[in-house]
Tab-separated table of C-alpha atoms and ligand atoms in Angstrom:
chain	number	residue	atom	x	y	z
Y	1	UNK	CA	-32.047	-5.291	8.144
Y	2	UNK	CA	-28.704	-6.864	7.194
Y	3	UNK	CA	-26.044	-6.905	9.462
Y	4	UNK	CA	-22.792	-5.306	8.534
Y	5	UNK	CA	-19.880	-6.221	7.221
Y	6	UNK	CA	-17.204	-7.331	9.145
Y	7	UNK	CA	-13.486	-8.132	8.553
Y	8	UNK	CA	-11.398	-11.163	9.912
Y	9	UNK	CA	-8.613	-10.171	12.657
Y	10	UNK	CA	-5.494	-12.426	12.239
Y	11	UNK	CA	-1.930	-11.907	14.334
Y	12	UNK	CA	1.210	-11.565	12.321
Y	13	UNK	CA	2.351	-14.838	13.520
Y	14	UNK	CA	-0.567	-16.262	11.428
Y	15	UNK	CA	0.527	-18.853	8.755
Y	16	UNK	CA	0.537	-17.628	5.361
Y	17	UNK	CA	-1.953	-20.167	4.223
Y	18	UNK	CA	-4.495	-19.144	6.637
Y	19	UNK	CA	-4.313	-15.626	5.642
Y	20	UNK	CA	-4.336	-16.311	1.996
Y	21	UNK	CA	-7.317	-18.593	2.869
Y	22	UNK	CA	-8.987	-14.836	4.094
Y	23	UNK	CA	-7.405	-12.582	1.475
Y	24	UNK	CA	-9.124	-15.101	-1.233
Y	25	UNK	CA	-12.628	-15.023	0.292
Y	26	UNK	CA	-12.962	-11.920	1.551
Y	27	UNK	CA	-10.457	-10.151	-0.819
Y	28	UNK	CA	-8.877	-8.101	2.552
Y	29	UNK	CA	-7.752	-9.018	5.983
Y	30	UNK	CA	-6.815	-7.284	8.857
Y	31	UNK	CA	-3.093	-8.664	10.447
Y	32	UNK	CA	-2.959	-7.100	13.935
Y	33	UNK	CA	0.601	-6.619	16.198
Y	34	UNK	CA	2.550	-6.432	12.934
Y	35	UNK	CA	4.522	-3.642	14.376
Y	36	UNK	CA	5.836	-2.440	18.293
Y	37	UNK	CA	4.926	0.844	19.667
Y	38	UNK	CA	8.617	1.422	20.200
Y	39	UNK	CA	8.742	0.737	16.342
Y	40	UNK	CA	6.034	3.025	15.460
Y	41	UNK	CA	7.143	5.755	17.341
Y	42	UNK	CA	10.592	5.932	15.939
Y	43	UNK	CA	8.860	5.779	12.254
Y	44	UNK	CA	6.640	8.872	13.175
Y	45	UNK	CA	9.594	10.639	14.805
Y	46	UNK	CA	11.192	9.722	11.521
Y	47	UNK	CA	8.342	10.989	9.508
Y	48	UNK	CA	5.928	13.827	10.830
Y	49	UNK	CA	8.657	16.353	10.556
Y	50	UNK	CA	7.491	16.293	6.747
Y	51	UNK	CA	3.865	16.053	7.539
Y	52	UNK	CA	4.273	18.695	9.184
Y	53	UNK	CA	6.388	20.705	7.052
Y	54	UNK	CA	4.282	19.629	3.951
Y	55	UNK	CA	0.830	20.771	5.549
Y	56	UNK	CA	-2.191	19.866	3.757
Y	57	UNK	CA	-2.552	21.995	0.705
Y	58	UNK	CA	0.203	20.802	-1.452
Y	59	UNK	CA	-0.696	21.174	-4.868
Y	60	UNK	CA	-2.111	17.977	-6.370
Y	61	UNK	CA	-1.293	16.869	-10.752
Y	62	UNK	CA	-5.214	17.438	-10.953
Y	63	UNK	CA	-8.627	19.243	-9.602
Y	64	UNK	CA	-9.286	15.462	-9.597
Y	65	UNK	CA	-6.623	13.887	-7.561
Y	66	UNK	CA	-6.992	17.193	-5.174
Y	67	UNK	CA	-10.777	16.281	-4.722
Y	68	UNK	CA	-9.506	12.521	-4.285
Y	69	UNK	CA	-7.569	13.181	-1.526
Y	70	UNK	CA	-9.666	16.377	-0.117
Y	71	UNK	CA	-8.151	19.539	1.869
Y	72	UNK	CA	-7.186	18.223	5.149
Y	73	UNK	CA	-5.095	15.216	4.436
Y	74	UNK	CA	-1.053	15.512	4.638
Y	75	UNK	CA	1.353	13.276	2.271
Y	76	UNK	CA	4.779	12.380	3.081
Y	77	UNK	CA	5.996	10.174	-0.196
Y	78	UNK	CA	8.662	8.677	-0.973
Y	79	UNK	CA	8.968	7.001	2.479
Y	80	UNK	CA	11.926	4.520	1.663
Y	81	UNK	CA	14.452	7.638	1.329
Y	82	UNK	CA	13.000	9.538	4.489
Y	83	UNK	CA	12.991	6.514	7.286
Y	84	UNK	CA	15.417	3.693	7.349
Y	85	UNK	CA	13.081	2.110	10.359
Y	86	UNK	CA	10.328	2.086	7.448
Y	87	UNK	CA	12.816	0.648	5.409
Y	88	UNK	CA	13.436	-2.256	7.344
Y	89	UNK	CA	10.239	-2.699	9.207
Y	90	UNK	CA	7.554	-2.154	6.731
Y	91	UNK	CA	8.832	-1.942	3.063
Y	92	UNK	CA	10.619	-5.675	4.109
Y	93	UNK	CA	7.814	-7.028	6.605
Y	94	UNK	CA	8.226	-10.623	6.059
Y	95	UNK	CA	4.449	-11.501	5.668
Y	96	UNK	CA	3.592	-8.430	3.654
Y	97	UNK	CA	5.945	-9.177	0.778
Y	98	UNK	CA	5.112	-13.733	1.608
Y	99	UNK	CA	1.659	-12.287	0.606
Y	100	UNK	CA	2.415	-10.440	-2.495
Y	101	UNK	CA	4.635	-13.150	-3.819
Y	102	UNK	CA	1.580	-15.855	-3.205
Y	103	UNK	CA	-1.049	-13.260	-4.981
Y	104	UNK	CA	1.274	-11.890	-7.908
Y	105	UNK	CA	4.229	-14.291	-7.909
Y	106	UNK	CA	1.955	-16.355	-10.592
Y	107	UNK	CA	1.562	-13.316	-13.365
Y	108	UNK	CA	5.175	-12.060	-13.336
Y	109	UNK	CA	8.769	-12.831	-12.377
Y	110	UNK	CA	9.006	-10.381	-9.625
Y	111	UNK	CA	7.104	-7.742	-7.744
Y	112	UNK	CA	7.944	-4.143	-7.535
Y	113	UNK	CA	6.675	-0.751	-4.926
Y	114	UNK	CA	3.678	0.953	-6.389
Y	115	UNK	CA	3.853	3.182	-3.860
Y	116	UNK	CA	4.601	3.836	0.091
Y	117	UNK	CA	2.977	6.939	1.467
Y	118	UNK	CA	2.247	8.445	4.574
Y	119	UNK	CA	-1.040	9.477	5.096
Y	120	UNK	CA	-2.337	11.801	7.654
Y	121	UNK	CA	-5.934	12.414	7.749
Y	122	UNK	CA	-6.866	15.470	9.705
Y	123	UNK	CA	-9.876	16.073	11.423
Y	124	UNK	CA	-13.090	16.907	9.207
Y	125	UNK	CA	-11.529	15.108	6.355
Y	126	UNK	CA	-14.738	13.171	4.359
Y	127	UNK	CA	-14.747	9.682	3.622
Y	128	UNK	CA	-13.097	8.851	0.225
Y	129	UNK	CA	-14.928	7.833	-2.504
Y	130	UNK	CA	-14.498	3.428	-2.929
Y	131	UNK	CA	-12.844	3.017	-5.280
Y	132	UNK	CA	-10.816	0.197	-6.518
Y	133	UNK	CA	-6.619	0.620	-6.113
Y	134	UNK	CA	-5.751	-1.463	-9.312
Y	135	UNK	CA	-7.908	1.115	-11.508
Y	136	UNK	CA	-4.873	3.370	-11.651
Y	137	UNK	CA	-4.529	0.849	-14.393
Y	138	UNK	CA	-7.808	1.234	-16.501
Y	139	UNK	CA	-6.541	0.112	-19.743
Y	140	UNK	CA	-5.916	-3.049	-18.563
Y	141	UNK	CA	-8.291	-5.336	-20.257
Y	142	UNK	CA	-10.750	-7.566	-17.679
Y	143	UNK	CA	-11.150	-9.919	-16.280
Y	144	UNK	CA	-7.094	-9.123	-15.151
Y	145	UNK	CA	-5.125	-10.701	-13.277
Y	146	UNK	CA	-4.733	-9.677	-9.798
Y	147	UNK	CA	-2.417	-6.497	-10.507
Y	148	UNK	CA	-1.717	-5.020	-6.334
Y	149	UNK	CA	-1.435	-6.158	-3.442
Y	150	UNK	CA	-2.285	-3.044	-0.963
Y	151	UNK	CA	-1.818	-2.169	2.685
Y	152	UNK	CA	-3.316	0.611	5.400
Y	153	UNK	CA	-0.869	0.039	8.203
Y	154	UNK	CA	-2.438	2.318	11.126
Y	155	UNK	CA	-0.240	4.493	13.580
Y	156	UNK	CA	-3.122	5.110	16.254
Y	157	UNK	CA	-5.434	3.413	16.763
Y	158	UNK	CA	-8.332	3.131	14.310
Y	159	UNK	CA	-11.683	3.788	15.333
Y	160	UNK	CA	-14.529	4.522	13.227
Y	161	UNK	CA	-14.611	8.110	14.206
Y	162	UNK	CA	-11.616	8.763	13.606
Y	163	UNK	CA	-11.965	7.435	9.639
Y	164	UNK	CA	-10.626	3.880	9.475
Y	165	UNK	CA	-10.428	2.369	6.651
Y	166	UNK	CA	-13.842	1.240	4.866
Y	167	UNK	CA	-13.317	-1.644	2.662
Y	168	UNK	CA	-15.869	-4.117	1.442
Y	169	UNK	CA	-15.738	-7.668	1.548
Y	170	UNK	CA	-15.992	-10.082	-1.634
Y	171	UNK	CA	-16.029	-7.317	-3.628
Y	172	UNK	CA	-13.343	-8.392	-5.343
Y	173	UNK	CA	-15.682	-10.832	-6.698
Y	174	UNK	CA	-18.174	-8.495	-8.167
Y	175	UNK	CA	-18.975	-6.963	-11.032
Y	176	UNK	CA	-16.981	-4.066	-12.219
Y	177	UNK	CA	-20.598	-1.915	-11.872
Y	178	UNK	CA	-21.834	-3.139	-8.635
Y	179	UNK	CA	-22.560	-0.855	-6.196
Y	180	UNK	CA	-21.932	-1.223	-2.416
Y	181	UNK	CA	-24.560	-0.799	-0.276
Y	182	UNK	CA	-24.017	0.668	3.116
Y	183	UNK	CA	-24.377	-2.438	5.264
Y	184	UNK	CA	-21.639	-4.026	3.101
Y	185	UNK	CA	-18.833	-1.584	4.412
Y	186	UNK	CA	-16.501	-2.780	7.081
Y	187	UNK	CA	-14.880	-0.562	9.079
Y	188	UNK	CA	-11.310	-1.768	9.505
Y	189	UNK	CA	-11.220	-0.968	13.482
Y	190	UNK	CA	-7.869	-2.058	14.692
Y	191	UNK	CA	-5.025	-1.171	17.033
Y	192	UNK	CA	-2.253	1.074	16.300
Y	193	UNK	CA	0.575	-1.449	14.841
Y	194	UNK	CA	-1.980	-3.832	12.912
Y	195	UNK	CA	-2.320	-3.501	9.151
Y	196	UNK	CA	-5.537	-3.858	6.933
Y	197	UNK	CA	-4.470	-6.039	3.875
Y	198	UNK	CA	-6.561	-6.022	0.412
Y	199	UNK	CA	-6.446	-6.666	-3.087
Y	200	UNK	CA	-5.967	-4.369	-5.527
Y	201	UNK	CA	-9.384	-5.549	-7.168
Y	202	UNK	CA	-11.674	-4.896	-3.902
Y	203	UNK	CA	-13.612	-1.757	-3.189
Y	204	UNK	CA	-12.229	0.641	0.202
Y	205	UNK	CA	-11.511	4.125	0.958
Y	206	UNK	CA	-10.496	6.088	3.556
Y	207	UNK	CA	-13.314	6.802	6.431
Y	208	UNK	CA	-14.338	10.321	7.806
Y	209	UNK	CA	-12.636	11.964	10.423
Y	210	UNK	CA	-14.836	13.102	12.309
Y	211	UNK	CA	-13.177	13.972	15.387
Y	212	UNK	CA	-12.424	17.322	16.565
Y	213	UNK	CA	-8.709	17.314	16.789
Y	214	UNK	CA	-7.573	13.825	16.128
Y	215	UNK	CA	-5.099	13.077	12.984
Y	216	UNK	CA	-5.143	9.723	11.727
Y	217	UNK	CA	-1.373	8.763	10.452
Y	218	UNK	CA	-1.206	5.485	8.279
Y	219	UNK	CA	0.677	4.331	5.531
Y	220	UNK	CA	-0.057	3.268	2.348
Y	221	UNK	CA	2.094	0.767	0.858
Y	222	UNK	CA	1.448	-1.387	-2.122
Y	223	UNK	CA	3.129	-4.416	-4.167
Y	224	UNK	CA	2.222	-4.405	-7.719
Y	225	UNK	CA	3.266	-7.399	-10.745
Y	226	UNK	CA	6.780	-6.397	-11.663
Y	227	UNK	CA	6.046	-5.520	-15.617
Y	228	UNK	CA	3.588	-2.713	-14.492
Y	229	UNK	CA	4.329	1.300	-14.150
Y	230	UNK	CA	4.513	2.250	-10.789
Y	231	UNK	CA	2.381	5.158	-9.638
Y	232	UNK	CA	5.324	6.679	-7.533
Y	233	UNK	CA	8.502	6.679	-9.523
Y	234	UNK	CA	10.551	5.044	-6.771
Y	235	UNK	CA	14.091	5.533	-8.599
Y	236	UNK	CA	13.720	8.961	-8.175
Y	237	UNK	CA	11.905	8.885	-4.630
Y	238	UNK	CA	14.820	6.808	-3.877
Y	239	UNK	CA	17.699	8.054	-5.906
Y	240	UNK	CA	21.100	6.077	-6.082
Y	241	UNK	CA	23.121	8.315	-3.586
Y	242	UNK	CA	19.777	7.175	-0.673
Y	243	UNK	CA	19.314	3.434	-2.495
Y	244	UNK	CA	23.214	2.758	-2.184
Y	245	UNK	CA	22.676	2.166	1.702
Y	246	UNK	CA	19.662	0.247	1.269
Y	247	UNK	CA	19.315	-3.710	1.654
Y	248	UNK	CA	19.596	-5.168	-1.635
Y	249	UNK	CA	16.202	-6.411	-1.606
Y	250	UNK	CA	14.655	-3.138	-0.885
Y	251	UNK	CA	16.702	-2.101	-4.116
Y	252	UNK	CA	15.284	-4.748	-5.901
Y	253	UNK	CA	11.640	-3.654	-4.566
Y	254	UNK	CA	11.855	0.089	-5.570
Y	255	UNK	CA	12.794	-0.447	-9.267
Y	256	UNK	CA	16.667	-1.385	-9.004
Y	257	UNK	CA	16.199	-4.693	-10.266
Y	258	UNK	CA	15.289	-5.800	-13.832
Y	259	UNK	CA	11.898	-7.816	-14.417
Y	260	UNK	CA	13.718	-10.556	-15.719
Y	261	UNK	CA	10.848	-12.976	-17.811
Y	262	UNK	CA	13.454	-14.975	-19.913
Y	263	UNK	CA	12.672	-18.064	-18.241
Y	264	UNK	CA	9.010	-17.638	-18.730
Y	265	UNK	CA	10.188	-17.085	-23.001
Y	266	UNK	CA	9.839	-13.388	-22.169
Y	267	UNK	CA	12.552	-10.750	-22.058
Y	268	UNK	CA	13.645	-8.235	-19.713
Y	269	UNK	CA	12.670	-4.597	-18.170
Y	270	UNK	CA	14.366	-2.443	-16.180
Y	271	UNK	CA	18.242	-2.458	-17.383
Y	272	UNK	CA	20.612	-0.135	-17.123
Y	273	UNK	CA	23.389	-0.003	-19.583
Y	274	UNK	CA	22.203	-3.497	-19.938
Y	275	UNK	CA	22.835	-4.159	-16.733
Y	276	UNK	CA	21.018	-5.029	-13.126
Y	277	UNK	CA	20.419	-1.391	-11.712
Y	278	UNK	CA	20.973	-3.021	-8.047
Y	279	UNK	CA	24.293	-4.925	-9.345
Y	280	UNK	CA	26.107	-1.119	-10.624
Y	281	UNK	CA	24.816	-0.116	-6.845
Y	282	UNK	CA	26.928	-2.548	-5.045
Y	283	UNK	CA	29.896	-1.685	-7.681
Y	284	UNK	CA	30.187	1.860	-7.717
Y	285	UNK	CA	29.277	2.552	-10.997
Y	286	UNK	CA	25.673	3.859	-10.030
T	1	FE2	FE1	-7.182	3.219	-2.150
């Protein structure tokens, strides 16, 4: 019988070469102690108060989507304008964003959010279908480029039983049609803190709960080439009167800044009044 899959554990004090070395063969890594308890618990205490409130039968854009993320998962979005700890611990972790400028800095002139959710997967919640994350962009033509760089950051620990992440190694590799086979699953076991980090082009989804009374917070948070549409619209997640207090750079990440190609004999996206969306920020006239 073949043996299964396993992922490679790194520490965030890794260099980036090593863990692009990873991310390139395997097409995921996990990064463990990327964040403190102490950190952690201020996000959550920061955060569940909307899990909470928001319950798990919000009402999805689609019967699809709803069966995507199944009856007994809770969704805080729009994290950047609900927890200034997320802010400045996750949305601007140093290695995260090193990584997404190595993978997408190549096909555009910046990278932007896709999106940064919180997701809290209740007991009995199945296993989500694999799926790829960059498909949110089918009409891309293949072979792309790589479009996402993606991220599971767990808040407890993850265990198998409680539904860690299942992603599959290499896939990234494969043929759009291929098929995983069991054994080729890993499950991303890791400590609370650590963060499983994949490409958008390899196959993962979320694992059952199948505890009895366990919830399994994470985030989602994902880097995406900067000419792309976002699948959260961050300027309104994050509207001016929130973004005004942010760090420029987190601006810049969720949509204030222009995709500016003109050095690459492109043009430009993004402008407002012809103008840098993060500049009218710091001058009062946004
Ligand atoms: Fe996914």
């Amino acid at each position: 019988m073949a043996s299964q899959a396993e992922l490679t554990h790194l520490k965030n004090d890794e260099p980036l070469e090593h863990v692009l070395e990873v991310i390139e063969a395997d097409g995921a890594v996990i990064v463990e102690d990327c964040f403190s308890d102490q950190v952690i618990n201020q996000i959550l205490s920061e955060l569940m108060p909307y899990a909470e409130k928001s319950g798990s039968n919000r009402t999805h854009i689609s019967p699809a989507i709803a069966a995507f993320f199944g009856e007994y998962t809770r969704h805080v979005t729009g994290l950047a304008s609900k927890s200034p700890t997320f802010v400045a611990e996750v949305l601007l972790h140093p290695l995260m964003l090193d990584i997404a400028d190595s993978v997408l800095g190549p096909n555009c002139a910046g990278i932007q959010v896709n999106v940064a959710h919180m997701l809290v997967v209740g007991p009995g919640a199945e296993a989500q279908f694999p799926h790829r994350d960059e498909d949110v962009w089918v009409h891309m033509p293949q072979p792309s480029p790589e479009m996402e760089l993606s991220s599971v950051t767990a808040l407890c620990d993850f265990t198998t039983e409680i539904g860690a992440t299942r992603v599959v190694p290499g896939s990234h590799r494969w043929e759009l049609d291929r098929q995983p086979e069991p054994h080729e699953f890993a499950n991303a076991e890791m400590p609370a803190g650590s963060r499983v980090i994949y490409l958008g082009s390899t196959i993962h989804g979320a694992g059952t709960n199948s505890t009895k009374v366990q919830h399994r917070p994470a985030f989602h948070l994902s880097y995406m080439l900067g000419w792309l549409r976002s699948e959260e619209n961050n300027c309104l997640a994050t509207p001016p009167d929130i973004a005004r207090s942010l760090p420029r750079r987190a601006q810049e990440l969720l949509g204030y800044d222009i995709h500016y190609a003109i050095d690459d004999g492109g043009g430009y996206l993004g402008a407002l009044d012809l103008k840098i969306p993060a500049d009218m920020l710091a001058s009062g006239e946004l």
